[in-house]
Coordinates of C-alpha atoms (C1' of nucleotides) in Angstrom, one line a residue:
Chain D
X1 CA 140.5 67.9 89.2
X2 CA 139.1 64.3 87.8
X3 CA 142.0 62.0 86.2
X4 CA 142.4 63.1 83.0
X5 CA 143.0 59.3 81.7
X6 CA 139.3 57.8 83.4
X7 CA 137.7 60.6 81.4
X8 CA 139.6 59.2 78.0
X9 CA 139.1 56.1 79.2
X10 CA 135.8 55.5 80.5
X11 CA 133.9 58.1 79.6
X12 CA 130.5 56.4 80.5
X13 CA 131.4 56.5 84.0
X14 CA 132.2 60.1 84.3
X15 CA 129.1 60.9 82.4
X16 CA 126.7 59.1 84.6
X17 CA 128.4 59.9 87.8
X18 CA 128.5 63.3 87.3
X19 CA 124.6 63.4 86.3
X20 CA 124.0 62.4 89.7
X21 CA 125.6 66.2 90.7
X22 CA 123.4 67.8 87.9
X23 CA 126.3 67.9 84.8
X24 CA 125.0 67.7 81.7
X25 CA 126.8 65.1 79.2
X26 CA 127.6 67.8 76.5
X27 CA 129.6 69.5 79.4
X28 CA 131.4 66.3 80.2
X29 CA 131.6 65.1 76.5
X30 CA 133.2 68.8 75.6
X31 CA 135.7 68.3 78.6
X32 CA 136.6 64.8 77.1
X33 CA 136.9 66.2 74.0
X34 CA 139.4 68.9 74.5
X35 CA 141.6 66.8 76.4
X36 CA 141.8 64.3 73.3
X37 CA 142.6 67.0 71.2
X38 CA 145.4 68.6 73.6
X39 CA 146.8 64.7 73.1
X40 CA 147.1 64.7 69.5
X41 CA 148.2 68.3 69.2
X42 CA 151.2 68.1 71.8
X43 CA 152.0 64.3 70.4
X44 CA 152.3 66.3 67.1
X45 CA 154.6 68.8 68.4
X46 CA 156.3 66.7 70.6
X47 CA 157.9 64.6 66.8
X48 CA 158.4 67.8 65.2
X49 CA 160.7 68.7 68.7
X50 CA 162.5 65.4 68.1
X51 CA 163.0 66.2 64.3
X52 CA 164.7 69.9 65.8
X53 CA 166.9 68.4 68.1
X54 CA 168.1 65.6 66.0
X55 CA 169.0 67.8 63.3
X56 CA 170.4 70.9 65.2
X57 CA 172.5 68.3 66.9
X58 CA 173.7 67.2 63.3
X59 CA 174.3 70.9 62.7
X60 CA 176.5 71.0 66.0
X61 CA 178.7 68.3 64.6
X62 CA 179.2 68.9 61.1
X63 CA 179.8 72.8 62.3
X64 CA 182.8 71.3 64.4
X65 CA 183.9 68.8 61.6
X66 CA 184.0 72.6 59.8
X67 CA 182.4 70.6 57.5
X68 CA 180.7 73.2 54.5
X69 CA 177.6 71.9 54.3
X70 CA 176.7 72.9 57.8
X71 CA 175.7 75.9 56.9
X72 CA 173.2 74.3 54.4
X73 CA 171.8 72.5 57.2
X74 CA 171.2 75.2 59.8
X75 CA 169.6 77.3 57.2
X76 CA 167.3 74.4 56.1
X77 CA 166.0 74.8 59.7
X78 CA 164.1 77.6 59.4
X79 CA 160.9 76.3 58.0
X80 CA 160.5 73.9 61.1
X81 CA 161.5 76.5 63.7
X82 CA 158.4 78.4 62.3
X83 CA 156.1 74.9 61.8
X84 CA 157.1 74.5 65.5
X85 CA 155.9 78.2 66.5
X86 CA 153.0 77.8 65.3
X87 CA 152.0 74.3 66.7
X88 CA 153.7 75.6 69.8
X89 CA 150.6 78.3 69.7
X90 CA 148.0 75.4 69.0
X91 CA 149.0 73.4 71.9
X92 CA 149.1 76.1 74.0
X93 CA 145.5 77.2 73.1
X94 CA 144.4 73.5 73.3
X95 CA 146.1 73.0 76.6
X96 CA 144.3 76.0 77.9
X97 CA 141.1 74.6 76.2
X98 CA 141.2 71.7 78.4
X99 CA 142.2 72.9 81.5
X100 CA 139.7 75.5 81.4
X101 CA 137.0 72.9 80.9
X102 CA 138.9 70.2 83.3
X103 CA 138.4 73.0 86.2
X104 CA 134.7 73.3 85.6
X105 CA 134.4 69.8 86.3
X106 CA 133.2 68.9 89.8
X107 CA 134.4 65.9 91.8
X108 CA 132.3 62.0 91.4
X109 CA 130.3 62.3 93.8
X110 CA 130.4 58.7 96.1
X111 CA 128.3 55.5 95.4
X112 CA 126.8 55.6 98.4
X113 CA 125.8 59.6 98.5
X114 CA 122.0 58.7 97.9
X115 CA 120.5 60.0 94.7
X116 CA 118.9 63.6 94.2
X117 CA 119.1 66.7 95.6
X118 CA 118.7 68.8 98.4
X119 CA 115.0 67.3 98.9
X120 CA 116.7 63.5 99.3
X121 CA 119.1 64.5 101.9
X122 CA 118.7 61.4 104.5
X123 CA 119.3 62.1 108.2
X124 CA 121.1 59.5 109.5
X125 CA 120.6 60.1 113.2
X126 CA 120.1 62.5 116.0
X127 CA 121.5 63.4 119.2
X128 CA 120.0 65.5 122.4
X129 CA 116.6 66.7 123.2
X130 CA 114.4 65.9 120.3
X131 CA 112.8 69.2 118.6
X132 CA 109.2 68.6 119.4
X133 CA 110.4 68.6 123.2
X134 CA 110.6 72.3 122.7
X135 CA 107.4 73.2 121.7
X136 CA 105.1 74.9 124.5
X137 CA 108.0 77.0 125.9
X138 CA 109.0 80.4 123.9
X139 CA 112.1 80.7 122.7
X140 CA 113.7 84.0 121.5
X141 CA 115.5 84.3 118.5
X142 CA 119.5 85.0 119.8
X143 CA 119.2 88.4 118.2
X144 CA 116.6 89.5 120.7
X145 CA 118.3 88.4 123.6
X146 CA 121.8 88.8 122.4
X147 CA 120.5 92.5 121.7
X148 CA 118.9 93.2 125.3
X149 CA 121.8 91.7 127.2
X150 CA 124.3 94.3 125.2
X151 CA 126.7 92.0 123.8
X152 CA 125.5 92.1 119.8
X153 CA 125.1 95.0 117.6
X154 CA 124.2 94.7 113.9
X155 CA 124.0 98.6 113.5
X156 CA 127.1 99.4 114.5
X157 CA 128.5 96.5 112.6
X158 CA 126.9 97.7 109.5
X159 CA 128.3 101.3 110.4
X160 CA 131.9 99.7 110.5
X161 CA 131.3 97.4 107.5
X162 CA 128.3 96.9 105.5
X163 CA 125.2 94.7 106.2
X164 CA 125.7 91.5 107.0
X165 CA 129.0 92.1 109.8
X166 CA 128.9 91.3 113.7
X167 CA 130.1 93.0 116.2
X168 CA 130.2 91.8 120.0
X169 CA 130.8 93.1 122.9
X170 CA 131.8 91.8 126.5
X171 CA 130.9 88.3 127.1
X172 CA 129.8 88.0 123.6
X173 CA 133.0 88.4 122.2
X174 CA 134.6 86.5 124.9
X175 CA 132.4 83.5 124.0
X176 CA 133.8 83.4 120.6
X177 CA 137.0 83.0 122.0
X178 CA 136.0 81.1 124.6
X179 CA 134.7 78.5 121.8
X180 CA 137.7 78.7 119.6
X181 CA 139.6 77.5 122.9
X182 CA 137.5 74.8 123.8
X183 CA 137.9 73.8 120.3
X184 CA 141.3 73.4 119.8
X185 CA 142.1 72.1 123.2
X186 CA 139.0 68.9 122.3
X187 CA 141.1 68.4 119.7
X188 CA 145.0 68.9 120.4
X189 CA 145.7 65.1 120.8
X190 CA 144.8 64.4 117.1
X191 CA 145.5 67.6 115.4
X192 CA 148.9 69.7 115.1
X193 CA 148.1 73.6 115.4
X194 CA 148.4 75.4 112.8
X195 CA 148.2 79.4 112.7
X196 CA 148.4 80.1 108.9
X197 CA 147.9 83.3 106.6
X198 CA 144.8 84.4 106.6
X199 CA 145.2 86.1 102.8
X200 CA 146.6 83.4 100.6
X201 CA 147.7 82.6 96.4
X202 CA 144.9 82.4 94.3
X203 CA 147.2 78.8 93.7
X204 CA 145.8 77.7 97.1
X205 CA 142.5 78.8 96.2
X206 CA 142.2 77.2 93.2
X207 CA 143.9 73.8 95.1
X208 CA 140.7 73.2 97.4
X209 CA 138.3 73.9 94.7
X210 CA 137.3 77.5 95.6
X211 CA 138.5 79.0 92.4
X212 CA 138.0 79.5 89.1
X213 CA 134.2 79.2 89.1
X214 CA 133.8 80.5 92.7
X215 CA 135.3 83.8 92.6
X216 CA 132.9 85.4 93.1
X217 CA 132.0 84.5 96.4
X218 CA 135.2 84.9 97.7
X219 CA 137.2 88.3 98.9
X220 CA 139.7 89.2 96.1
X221 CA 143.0 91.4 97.1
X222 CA 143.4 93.0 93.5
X223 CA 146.2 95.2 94.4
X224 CA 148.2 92.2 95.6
X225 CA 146.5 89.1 93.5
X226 CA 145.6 87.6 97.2
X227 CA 142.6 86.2 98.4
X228 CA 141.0 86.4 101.5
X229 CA 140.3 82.8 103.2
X230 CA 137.0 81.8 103.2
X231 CA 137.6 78.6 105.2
X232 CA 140.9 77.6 107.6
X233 CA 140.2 74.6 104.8
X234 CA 142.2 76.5 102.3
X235 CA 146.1 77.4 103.8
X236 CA 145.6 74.2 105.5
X237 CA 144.9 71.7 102.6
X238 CA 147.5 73.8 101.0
X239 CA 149.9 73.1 103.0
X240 CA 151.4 70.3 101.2
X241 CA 151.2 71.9 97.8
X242 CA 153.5 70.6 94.9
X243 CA 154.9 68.0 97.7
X244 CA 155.8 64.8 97.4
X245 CA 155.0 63.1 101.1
X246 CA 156.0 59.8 102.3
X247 CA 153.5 57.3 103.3
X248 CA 155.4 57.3 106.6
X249 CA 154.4 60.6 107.4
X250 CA 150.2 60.0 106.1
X251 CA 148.1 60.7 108.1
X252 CA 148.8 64.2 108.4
X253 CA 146.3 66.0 110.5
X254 CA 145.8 69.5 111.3
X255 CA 143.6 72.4 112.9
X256 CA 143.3 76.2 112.6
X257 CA 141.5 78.5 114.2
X258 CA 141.1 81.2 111.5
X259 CA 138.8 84.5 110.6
X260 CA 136.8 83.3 107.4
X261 CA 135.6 85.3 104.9
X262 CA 132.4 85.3 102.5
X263 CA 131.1 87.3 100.2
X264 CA 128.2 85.5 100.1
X265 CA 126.9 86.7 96.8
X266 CA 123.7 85.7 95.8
X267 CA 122.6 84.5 99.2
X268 CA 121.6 88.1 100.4
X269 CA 118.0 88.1 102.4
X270 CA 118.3 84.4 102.9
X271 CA 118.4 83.6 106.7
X272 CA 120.8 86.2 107.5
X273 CA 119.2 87.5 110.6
X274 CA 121.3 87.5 113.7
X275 CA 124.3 85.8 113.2
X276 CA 123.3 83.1 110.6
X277 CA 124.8 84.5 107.8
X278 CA 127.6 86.5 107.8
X279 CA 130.9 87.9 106.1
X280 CA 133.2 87.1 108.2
X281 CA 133.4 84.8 111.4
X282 CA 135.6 82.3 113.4
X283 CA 136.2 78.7 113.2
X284 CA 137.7 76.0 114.1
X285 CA 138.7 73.8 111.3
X286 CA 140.1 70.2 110.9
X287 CA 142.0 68.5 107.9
X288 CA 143.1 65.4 107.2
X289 CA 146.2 64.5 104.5
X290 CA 146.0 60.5 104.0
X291 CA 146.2 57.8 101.5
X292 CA 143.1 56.3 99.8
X293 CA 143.2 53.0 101.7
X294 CA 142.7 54.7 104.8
X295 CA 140.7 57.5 103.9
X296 CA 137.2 55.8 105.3
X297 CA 138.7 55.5 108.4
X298 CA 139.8 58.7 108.6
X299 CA 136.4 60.4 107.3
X300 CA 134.6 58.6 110.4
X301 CA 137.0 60.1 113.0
X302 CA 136.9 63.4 111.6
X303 CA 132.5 62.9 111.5
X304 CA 133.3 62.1 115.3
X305 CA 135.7 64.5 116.2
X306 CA 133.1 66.9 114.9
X307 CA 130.3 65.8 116.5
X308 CA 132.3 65.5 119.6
X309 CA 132.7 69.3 119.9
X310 CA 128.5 69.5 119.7
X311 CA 128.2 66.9 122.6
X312 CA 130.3 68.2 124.9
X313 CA 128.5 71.6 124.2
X314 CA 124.8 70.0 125.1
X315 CA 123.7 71.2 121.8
X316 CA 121.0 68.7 120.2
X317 CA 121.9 68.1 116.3
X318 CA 121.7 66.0 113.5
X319 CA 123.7 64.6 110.8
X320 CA 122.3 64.5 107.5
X321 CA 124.1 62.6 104.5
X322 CA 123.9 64.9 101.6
X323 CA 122.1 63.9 98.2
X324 CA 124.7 63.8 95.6
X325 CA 122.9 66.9 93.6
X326 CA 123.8 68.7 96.7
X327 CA 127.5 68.1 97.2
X328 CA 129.7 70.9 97.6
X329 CA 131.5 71.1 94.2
X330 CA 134.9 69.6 95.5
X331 CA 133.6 66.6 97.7
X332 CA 132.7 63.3 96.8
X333 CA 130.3 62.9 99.5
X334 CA 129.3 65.0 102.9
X335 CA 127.8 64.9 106.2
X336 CA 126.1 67.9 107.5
X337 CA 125.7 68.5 111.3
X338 CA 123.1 70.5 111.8
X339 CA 122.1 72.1 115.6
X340 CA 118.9 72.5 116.4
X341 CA 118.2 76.5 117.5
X342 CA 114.8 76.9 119.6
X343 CA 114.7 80.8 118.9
X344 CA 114.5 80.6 115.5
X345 CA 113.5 77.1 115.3
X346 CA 115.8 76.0 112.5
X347 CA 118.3 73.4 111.7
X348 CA 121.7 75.2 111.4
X349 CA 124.7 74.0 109.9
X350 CA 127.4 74.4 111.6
X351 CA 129.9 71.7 110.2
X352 CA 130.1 69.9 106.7
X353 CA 132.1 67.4 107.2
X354 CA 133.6 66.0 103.9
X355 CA 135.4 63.5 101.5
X356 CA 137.5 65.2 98.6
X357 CA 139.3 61.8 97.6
X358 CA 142.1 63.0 95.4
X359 CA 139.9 65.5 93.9
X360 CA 141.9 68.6 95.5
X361 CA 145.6 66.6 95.4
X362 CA 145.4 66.4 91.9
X363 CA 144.3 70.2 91.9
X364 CA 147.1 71.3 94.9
X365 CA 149.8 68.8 93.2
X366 CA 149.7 66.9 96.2
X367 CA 151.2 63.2 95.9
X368 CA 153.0 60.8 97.7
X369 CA 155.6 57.6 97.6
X370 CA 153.6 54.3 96.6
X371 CA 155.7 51.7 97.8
X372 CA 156.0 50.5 94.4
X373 CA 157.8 54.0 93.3
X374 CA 155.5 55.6 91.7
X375 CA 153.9 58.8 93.0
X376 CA 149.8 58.9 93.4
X377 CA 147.4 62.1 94.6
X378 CA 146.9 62.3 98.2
X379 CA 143.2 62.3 99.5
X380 CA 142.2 64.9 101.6
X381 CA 139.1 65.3 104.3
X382 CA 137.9 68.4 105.9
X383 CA 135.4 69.4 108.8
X384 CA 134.8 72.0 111.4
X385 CA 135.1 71.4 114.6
X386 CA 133.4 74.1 115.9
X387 CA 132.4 77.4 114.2
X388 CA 131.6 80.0 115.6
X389 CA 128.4 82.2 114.9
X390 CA 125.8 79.7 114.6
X391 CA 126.6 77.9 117.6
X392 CA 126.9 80.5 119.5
X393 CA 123.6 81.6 118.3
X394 CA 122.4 77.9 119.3
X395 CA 123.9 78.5 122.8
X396 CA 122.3 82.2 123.3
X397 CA 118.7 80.5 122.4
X398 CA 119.3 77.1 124.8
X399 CA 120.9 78.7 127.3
X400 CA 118.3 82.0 127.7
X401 CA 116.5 82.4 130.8
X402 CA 113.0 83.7 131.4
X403 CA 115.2 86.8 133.4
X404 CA 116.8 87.4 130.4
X405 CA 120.1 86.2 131.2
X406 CA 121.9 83.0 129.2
X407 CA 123.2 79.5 131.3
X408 CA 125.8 78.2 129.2
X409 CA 127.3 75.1 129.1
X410 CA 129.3 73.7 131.4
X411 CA 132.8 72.6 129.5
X412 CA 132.4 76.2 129.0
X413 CA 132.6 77.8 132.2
X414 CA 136.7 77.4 132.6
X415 CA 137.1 79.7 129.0
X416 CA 134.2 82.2 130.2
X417 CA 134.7 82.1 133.4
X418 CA 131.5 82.1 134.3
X419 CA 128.2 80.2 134.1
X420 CA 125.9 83.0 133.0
X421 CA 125.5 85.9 131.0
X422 CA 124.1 88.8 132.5
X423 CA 122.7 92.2 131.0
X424 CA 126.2 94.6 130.3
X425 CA 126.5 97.2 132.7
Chain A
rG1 C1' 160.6 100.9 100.3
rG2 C1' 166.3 101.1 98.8
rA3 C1' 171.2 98.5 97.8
rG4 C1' 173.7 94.0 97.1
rG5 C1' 174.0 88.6 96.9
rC6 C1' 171.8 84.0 95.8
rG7 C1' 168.2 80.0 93.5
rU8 C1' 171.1 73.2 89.6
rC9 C1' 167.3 66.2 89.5
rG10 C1' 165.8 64.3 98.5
rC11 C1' 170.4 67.2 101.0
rC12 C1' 175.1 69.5 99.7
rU13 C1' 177.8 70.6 95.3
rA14 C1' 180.5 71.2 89.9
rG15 C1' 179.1 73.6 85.6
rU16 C1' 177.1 79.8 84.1
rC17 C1' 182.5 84.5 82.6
rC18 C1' 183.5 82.2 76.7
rG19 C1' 176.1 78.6 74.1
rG20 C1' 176.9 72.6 71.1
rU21 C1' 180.1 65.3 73.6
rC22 C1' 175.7 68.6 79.8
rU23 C1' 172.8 62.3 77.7
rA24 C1' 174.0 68.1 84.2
rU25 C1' 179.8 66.5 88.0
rG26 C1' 181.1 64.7 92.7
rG27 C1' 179.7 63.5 97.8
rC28 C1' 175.8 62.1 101.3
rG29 C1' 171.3 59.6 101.8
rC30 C1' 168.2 55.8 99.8
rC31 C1' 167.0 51.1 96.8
rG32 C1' 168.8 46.4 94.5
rC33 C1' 172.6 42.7 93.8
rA34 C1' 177.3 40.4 95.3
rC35 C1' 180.6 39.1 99.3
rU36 C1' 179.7 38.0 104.5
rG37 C1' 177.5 33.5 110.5
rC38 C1' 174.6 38.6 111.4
rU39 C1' 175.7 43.7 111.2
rA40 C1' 179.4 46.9 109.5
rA41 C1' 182.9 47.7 105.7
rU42 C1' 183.7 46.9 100.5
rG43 C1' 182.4 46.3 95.3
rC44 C1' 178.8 46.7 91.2
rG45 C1' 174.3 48.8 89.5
rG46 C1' 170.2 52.1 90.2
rU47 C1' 168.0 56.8 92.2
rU48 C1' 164.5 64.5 89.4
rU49 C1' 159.6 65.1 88.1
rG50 C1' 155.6 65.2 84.6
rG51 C1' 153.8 63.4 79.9
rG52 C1' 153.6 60.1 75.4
rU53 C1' 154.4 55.2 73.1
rU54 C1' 153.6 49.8 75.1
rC55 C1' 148.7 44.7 77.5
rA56 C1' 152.9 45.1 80.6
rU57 C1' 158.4 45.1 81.1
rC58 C1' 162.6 46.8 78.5
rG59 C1' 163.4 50.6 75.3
rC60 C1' 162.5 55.0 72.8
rC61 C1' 160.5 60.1 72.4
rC62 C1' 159.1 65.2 74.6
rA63 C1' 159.4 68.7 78.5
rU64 C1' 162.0 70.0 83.2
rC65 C1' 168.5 73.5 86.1
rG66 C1' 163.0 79.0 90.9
rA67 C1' 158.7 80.7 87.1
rG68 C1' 157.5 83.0 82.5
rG69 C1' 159.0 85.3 78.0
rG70 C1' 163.0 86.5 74.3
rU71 C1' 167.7 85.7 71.1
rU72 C1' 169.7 81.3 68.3
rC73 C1' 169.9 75.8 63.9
rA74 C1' 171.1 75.0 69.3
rA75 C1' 170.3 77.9 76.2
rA76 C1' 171.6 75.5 83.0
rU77 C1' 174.9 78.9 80.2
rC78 C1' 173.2 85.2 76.8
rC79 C1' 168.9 89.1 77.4
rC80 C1' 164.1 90.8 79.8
rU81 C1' 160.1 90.4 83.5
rC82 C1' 158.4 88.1 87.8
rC83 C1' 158.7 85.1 92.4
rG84 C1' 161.3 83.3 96.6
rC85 C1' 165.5 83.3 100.1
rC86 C1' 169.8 85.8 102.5
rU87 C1' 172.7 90.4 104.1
rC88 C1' 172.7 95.6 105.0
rC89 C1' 169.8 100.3 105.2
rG90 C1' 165.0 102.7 106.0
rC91 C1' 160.2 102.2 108.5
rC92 C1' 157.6 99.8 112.2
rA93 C1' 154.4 96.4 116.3

RNA sequence: GGAGGCGUCGCCUAGUCCGGUCUAUGGCGCCGCACUGCUAAUGCGGUUUGGGUUCAUCGCCCAUCGAGGGUUCAAAUCCCUCCGCCUCCGCCA
């Protein structure tokens, strides 16, 4: 949620940063608009509330004082008590109005995003083997060797669950694991553990950003009103919901290792072979809770921490500063790791690593203690630090072997317990 | 799933039967000031949260006693629905 009172009061700013995501003015002006009106409609109500309690209180009195005219009074009442009704209905319409259009609104994206959209993204730098080292040598796609090794099957998984499911088997399903581990042990110092409810409050959903205009791409509980996680991001950042936290306690920092879930709608036939795309999968996710003076601090260590888990895997990547037309809806600005995978020689993204300044506190109710007294929004950060199905498709296609069998990497050997993959018996 | 109990401004707590001086009591904690060589103790004052008005302060106004409705001139208090917690029973890993 933007501050209600930089939209009132600076409109020009909102409108132009907000262009820069793709928001047309009308949309912003409308938004401005309906706040205003809520303004004068509740400041209205909120005299004519004074006017009822000064005079019922009059009422109180002269009833006590048995004084006769009391009964004048309270029967004089009436014709507010109804005025109030219906500007009671009013405000709450306009209150509705402007929330409705408040939640449409995306976050500002950052000064420094660079301008455009997904065609601008800038890649800021590189790590490992560069990709035109791998030309001349074939490279599978992890489906095809995943498949003849026996440790992936997308039939069966479509027999269990519909298109677009894994299923592993053996070594395949322990290397998920094996990278959730890894994961979380890279990154115990920093972060506090956190196993957390994988089905959650549409409240928590609606906190990070993920609902109302998402919904559809998330799993929806009906008979329960619960929705299904689509990121660890989402019980995490909740966390703190409706809290007030003291500065003492800022930076908080915390990790899951959580089942995601995604419908995915709209996106069907779009790189989805193999394990690029699917409804559900594993990861390993990072927040950070902090105040806004330390938040760039705290955005670079979690871009590191991140990249950390991709360097200690051998895996060669990039990390691309996102355009601001193609910010995620929530964030103010994003870097995209990206890991380079041979066998279907694509950049994958396997960690967006962003800054949603205050723009999910103000949605979660998340605030804490300024020194002075006052409280402000908290800002909040998320990454992943390592998720699953894409990098292990990345370490399928580096790791395969002309025999068919996979190498993988070595800070991996201690959670597989071993250092390659052969064919299931 | 069933029965019962409970939910008050950081924590504990009074108030709810019987609606109006509740502008929500008291204690603890915390903040400020005074006293004091320092600390402690003591005294005085302040301390829910959100919003509005104001350049800002002070002040004033509105809402807020788990949430949402209802009754009433008036609701912490009466009625309804929901949520959460606790105890017992059932079921179960």
């Amino acid at each position: 949620m933007l501050d209600a009172n930089l939209l009132l009061d600076d409109t020009e700013t909102v409108v132009a940063a907000l262009a820069r995501k793709g928001v047309a003015e009308d949309t912003v002006l409308a938004a401005r608009d309906a706040l205003a009106n809520r303004r004068s409609v509740l400041s209205e109500l909120e005299s004519m509330r004074a006017e009822m309690n000064r005079r019922s209180k009059e009422v109180g009195r002269l009833m006590a004082a048995k004084d006769p005219s009391a009964e004048t009074e309270r029967a004089g009442l009436g014709d507010l008590k109804a005025r109030i009704a219906q500007q009671e209905t009013r405000n709450r319409e306009a209150e509705d109005a402007a929330r409705q259009e408040m939640l449409q609104l995306p976050n500002l994206p950052a000064p420094e995003a660079p301008d455009g959209g997904e065609a601008d993204n800038v890649v800021l730098r590189s790590w490992g083997r560069a990709e035109e080292e791998f030309r001349g040598t074939t490279y599978r796609p992890h489906w095809d060797v995943a498949g003849d090794l026996g440790i992936f099957d997308p039939e069966r998984a479509a027999k269990l669950s519909g298109s677009g499911f894994a299923l592993l088997y053996g070594d395949g399903a322990r290397l998920v694991r094996a990278l959730g581990q890894f994961a979380l042990d890279l990154h115990g110092e920093t972060y506090t553990e956190v196993l957390a409810p994988h089905v959650v409050r549409g409240q928590l959903m609606e906190g990070t950003g993920h609902l109302p205009k998402f919904a559809d791409d998330a799993y929806n509980i009906e008979s329960d009103d619960l929705w299904l996680i689509p990121t660890g991001e989402v019980p995490l950042t909740g966390l703190h919901q409706d809290e007030i936290l003291d500065p003492e306690e800022l930076p908080k920092r915390y990790m899951t290792y959580s089942a995601c879930f995604r419908r995915e709608a709209g996106s069907a036939g779009k790189d989805t072979r193999g394990l690029q795309r699917v409804h559900e999968f594993h990861k390993v996710e990072l927040v950070r809770i902090c105040t806004p003076d330390t938040v760039q601090q705290e955005f670079e260590q979690l871009l590191n921490d991140a990249e950390t888990s991709l360097q200690r895997l051998e895996l060669p990547y990039r990390v691309v500063d996102l355009a601001a037309g193609d910010l995620t809806f929530s964030s103010s600005r994003i870097f995209d790791l990206e890991v380079y995978a041979p066998g279907v020689d694509k950049w994958l993204e396997v960690s967006s690593v962003g800054n949603f300044t205050d723009f999910q506190a103000r949605r979660g109710n998340i605030r804490y203690r300024v020194p002075g007294g006052r409280t402000a929004p908290v800002n909040t950060l998320n990454g992943s630090g390592l998720a699953t199905p894409r990098v292990w498709a990345a370490i399928i296609e580096h790791g395969q072997r002309s025999d068919g069998t996979v190498e993988v990497p070595e800070v991996l050997v201690p959670y597989l317990g071993k250092k390659v993959i052969e064919p299931r018996g």
